[in-house]
Tab-separated table of C-alpha atoms in Angstrom:
chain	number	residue	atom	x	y	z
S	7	UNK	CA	18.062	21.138	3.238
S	8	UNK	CA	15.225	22.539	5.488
S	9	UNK	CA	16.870	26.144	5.970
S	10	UNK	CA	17.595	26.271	2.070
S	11	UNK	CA	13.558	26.541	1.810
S	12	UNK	CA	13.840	29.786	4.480
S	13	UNK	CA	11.360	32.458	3.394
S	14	UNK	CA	9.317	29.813	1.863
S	15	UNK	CA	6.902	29.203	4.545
S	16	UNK	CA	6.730	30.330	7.875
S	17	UNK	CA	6.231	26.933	8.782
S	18	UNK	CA	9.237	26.437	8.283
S	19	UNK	CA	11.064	28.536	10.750
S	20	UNK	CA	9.663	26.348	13.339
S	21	UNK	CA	12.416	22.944	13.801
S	22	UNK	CA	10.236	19.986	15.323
S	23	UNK	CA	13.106	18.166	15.475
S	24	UNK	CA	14.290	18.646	19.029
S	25	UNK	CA	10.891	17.401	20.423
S	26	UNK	CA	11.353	14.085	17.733
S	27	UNK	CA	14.659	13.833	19.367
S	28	UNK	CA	13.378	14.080	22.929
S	29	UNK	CA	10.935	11.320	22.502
S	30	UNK	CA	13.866	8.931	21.050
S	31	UNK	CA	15.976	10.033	24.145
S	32	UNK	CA	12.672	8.164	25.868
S	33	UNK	CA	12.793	5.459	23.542
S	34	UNK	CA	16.671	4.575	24.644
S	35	UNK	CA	16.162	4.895	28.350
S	36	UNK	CA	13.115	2.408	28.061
S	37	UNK	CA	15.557	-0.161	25.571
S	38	UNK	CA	14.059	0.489	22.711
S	39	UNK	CA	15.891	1.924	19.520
S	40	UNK	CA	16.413	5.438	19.701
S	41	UNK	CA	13.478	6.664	17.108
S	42	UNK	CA	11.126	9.669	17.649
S	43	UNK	CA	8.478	11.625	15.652
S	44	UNK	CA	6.418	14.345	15.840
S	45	UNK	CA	2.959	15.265	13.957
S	46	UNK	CA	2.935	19.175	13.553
S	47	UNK	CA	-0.830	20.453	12.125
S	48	UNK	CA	-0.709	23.090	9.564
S	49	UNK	CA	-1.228	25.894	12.510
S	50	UNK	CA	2.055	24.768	14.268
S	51	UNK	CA	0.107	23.486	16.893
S	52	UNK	CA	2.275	19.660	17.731
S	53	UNK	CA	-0.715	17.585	17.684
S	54	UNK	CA	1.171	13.910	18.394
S	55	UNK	CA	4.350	12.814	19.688
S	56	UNK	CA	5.504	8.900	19.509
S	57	UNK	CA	8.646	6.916	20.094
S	58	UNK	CA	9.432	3.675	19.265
S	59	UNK	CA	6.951	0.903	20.987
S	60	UNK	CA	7.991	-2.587	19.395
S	61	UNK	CA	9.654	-4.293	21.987
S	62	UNK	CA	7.723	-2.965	24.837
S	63	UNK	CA	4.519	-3.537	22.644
S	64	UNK	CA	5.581	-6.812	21.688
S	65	UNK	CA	4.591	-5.048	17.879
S	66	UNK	CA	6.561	-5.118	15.059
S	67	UNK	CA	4.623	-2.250	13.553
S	68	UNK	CA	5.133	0.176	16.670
S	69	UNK	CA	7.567	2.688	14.654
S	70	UNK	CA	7.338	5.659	15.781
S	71	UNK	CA	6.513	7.026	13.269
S	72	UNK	CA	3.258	4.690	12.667
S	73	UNK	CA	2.228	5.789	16.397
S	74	UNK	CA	2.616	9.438	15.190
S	75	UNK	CA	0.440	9.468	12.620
S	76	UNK	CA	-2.325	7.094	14.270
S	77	UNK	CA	-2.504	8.958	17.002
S	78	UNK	CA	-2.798	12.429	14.968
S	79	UNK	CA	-5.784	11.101	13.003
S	80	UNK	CA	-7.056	9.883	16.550
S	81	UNK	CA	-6.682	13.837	17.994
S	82	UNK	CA	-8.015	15.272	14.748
S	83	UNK	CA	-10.250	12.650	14.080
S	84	UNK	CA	-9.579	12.408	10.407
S	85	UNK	CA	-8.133	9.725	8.686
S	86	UNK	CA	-5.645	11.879	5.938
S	87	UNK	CA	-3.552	14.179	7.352
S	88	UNK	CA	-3.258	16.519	4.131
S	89	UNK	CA	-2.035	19.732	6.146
S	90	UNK	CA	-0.014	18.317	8.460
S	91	UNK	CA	3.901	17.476	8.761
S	92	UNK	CA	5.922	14.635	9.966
S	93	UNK	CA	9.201	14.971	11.792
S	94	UNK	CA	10.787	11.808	12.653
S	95	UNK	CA	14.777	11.360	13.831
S	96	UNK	CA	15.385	8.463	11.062
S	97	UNK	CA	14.724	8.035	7.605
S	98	UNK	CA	11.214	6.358	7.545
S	99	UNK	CA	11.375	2.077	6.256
S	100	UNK	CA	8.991	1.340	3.409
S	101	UNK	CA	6.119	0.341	5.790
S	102	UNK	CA	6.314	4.124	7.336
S	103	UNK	CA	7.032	5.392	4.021
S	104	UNK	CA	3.962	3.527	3.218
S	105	UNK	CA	2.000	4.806	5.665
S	106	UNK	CA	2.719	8.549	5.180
S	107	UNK	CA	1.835	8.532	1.977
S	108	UNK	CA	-1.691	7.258	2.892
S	109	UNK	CA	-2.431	9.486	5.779
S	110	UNK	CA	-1.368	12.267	3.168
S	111	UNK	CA	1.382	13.647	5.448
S	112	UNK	CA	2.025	17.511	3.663
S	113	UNK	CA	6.130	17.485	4.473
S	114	UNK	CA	8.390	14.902	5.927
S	115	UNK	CA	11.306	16.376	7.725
S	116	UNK	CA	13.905	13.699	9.140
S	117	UNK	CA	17.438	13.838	10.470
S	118	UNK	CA	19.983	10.875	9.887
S	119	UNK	CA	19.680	8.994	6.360
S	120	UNK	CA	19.539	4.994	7.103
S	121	UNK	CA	21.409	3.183	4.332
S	122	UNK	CA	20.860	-0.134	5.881
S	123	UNK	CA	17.007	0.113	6.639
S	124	UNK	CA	15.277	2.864	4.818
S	125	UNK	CA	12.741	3.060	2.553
S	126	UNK	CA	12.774	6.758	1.150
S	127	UNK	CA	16.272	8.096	-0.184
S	128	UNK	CA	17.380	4.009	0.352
S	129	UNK	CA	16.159	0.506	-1.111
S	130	UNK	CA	12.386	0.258	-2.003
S	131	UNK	CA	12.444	4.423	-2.344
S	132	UNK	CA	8.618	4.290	-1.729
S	133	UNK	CA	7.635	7.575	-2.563
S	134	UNK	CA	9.115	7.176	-6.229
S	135	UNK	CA	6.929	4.745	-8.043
S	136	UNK	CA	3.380	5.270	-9.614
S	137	UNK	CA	1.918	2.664	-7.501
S	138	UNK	CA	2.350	5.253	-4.221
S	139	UNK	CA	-0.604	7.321	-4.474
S	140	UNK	CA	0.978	10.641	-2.422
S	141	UNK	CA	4.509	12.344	-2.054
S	142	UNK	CA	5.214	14.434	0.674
S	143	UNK	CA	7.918	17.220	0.498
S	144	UNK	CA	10.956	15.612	1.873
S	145	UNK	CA	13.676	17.506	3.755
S	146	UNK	CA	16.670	15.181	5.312
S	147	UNK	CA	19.490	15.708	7.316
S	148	UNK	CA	17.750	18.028	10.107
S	149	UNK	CA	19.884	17.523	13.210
S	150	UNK	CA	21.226	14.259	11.691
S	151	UNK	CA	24.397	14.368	13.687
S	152	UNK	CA	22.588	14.350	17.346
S	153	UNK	CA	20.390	11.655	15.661
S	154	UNK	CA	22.844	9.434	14.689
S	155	UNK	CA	24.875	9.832	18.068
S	156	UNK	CA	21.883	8.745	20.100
S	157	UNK	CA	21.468	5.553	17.448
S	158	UNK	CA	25.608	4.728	17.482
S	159	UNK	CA	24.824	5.351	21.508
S	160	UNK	CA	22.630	2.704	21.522
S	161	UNK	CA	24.260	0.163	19.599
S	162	UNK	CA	27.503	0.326	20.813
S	163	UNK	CA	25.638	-0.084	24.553
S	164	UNK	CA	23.686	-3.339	22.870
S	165	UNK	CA	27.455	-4.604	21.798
S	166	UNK	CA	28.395	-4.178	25.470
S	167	UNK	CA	25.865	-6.363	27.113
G	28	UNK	CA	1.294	-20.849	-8.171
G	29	UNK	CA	0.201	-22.570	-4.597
G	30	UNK	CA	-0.679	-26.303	-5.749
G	31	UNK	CA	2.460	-26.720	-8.039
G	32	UNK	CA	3.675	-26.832	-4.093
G	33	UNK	CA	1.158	-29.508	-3.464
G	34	UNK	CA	3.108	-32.137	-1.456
G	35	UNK	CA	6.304	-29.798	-0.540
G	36	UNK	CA	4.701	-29.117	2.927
G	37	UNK	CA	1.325	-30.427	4.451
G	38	UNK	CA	0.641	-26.889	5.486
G	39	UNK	CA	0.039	-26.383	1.409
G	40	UNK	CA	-2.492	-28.363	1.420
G	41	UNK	CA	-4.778	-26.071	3.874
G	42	UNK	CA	-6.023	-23.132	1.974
G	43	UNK	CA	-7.055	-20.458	4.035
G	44	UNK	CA	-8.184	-17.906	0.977
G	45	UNK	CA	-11.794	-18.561	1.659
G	46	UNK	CA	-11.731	-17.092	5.284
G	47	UNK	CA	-9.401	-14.062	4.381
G	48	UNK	CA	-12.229	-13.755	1.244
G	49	UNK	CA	-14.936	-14.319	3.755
G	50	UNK	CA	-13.202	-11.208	6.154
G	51	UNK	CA	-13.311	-8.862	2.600
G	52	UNK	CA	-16.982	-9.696	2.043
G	53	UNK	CA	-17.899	-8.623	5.698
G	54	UNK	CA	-15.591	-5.305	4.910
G	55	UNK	CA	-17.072	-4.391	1.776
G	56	UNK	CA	-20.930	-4.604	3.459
G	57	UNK	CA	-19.381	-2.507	5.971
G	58	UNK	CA	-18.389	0.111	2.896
G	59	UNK	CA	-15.224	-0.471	3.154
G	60	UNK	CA	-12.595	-1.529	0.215
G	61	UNK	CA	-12.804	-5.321	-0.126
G	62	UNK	CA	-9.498	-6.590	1.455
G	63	UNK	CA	-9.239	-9.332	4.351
G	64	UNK	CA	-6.416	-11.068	5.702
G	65	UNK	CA	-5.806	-14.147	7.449
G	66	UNK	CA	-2.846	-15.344	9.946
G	67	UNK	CA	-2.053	-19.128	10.254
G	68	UNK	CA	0.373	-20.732	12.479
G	69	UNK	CA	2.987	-23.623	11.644
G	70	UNK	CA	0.636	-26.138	13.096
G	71	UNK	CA	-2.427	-24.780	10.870
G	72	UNK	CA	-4.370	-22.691	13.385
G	73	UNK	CA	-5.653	-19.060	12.543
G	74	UNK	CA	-4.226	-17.086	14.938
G	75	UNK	CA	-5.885	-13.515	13.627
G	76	UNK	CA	-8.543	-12.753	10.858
G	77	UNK	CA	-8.907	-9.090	9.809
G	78	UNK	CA	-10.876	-6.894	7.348
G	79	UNK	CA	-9.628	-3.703	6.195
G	80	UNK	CA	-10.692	-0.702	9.058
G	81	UNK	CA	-9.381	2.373	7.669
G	82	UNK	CA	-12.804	3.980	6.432
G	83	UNK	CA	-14.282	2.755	9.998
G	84	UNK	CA	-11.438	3.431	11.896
G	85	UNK	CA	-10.263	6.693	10.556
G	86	UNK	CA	-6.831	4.962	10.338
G	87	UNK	CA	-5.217	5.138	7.518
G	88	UNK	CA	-3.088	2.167	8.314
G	89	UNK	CA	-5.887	0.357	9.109
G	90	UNK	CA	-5.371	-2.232	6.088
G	91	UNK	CA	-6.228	-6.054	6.971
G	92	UNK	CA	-2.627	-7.288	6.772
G	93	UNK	CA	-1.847	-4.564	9.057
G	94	UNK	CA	-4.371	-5.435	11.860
G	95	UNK	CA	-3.895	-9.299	11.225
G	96	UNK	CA	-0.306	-8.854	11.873
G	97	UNK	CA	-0.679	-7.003	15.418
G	98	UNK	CA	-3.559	-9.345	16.458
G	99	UNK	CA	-1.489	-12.415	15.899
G	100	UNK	CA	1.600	-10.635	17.729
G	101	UNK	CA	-0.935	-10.322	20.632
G	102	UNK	CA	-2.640	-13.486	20.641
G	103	UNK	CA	0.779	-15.208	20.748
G	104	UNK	CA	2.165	-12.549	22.399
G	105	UNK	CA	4.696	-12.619	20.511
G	106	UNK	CA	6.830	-9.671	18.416
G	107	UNK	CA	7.572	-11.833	15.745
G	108	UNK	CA	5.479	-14.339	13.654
G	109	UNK	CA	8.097	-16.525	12.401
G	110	UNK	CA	6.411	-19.368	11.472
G	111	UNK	CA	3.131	-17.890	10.733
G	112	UNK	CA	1.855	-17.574	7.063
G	113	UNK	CA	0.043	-14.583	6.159
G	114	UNK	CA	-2.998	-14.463	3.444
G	115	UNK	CA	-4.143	-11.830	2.242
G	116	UNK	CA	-6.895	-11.303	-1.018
G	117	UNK	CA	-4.944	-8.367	-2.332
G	118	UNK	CA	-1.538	-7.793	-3.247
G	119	UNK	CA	-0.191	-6.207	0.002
G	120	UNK	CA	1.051	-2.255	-0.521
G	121	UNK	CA	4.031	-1.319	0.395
G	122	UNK	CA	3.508	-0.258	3.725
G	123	UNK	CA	1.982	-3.687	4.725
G	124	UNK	CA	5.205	-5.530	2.619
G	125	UNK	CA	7.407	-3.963	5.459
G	126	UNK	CA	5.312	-5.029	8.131
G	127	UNK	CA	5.230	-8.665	7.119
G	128	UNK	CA	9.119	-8.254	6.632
G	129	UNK	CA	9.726	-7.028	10.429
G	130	UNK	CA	6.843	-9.430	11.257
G	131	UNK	CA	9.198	-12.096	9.977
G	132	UNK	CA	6.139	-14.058	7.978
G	133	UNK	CA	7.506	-17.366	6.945
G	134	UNK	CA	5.022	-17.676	3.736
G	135	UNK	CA	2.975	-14.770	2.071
G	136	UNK	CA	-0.339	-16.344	-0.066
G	137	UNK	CA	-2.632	-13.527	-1.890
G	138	UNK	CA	-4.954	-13.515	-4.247
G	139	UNK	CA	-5.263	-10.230	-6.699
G	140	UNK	CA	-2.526	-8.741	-8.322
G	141	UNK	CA	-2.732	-4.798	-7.626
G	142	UNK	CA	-0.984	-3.331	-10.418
G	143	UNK	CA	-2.178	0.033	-9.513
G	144	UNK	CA	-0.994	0.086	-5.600
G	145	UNK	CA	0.671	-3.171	-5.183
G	146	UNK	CA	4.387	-3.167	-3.139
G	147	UNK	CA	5.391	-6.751	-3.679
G	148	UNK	CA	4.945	-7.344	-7.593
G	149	UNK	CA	4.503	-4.224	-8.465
G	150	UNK	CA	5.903	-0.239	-7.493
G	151	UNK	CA	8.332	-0.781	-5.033
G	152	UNK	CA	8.625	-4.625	-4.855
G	153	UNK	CA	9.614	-4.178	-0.955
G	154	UNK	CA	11.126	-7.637	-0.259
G	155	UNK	CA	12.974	-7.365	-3.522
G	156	UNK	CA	16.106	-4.412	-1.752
G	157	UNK	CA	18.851	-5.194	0.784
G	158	UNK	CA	17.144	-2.532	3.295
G	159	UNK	CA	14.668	-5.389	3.611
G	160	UNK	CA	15.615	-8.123	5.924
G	161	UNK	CA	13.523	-10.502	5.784
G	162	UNK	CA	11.733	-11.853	2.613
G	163	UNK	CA	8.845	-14.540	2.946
G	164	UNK	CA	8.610	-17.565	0.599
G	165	UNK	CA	5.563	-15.306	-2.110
G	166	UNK	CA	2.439	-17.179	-3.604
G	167	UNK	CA	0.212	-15.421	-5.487
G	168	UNK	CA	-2.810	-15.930	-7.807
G	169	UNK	CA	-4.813	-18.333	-5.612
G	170	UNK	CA	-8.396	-17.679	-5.952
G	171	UNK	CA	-7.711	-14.272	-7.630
G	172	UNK	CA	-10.944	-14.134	-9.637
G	173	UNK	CA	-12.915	-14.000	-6.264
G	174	UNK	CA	-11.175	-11.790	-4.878
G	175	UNK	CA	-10.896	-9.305	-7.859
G	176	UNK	CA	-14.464	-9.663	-8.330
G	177	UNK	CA	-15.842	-8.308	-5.181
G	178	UNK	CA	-13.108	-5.769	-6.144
G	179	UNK	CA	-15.085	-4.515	-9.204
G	180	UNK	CA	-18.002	-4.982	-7.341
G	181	UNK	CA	-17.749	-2.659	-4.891
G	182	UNK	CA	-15.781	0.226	-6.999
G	183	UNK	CA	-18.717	-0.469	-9.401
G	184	UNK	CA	-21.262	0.551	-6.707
G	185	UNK	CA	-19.298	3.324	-5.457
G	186	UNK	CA	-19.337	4.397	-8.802
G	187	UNK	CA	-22.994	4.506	-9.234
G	188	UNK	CA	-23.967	6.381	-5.858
């Protein structure tokens, strides 16, 4: 999907999605499930980076993507995010779908689809109803196998124990 | 919707609207949207009131539910809040529907209906998909016409400045 849009935007030559996959490598060796994402500012500049936080937080609300895009209002000090992208390894549940469309993220860009949890392509398809105020650009399947391999990784580990 | 519980649980019988309506007063003299939200544990103590931040903040996630939520996972330190209830003035959006589903609240009360941003009742009716795992017993309507007025009020001021 993303390098169908080539030539479009130079933007989008740059692929976030090794740094998003870096941070969920951090998220597995700390037990938490495998989930990164990246905040990229309209200048290419990577202005947050987040991993999943909820059992180490004791939060049910640390996605990472929900980190991501609190901390990038914190380092821009702006509460909408109108220029500025999301990568994230997963497809985003409805309460990060949620989310992105109120910070006003520009374009999401996410690797594996998630038929069992996810909120965008899947289930409450968040962006898709008049009551959600914003819809970002959406590009899927960006590095989805490595994605999914670190998430069947960690569940088959999980089984083990 | 609430009293034709009366007598199904002696938790019913505690209405907690007036402090969540109490919380969305104090928001909307700080110039914020009108919204606050109330956690309760199963033996009837508030665990976590909270007013919507997100103007304040700069957090776009910064909606009542979403702060009541976390501060009732940290007071009980705790990453679920499976016998909590959660109420809440306003319909809750969709982003704050998935958080009370990973949250794991046992009853959701609000007042308003939001037809034009709600994610329970309305748009993309969150708890209502199989990507959602965990769907709260729903009361709505219970003092709705306080809440929705210091809804008008406050857009009705904005609207004049």
């Amino acid at each position: 999907m993303l390098f169908a849009m080539k030539g479009a935007n130079e933007n989008h030559y740059a692929n976030h999605m090794p740094t998003a996959l870096a941070a969920a490598a951090d998220a597995m060796a700390a037990g938490e499930v495998p989930v990164g994402a990246v905040v990229v500012a309209a200048d290419g500049r990577i202005v947050a980076v987040a991993e999943n936080q909820m059992h180490r937080s004791k939060d049910p609300t640390a996605h990472a993507e929900m980190l991501a895009l609190r901390e990038a209002c914190r380092v821009l000090d702006a509460s909408r995010l109108e220029d500025c992208d999301l990568w994230v390894t997963l497809e985003p549940c409805a309460m990060c779908a949620g989310a992105i469309a109120h910070a006003r993220i520009r374009r999401l860009y996410f690797a594996a689809l998630d038929e069992k949890s996810g909120g965008v392509l899947h289930g409450a398809k968040v962006f898709q109803h008049p009551q959600c105020h914003h819809r970002p650009e959406i590009y899927d399947g960006i590095m989805a196998d490595e994605a999914s391999q670190l998430l069947k990784q960690f569940f088959a580990e999980r089984r083990q124990k």
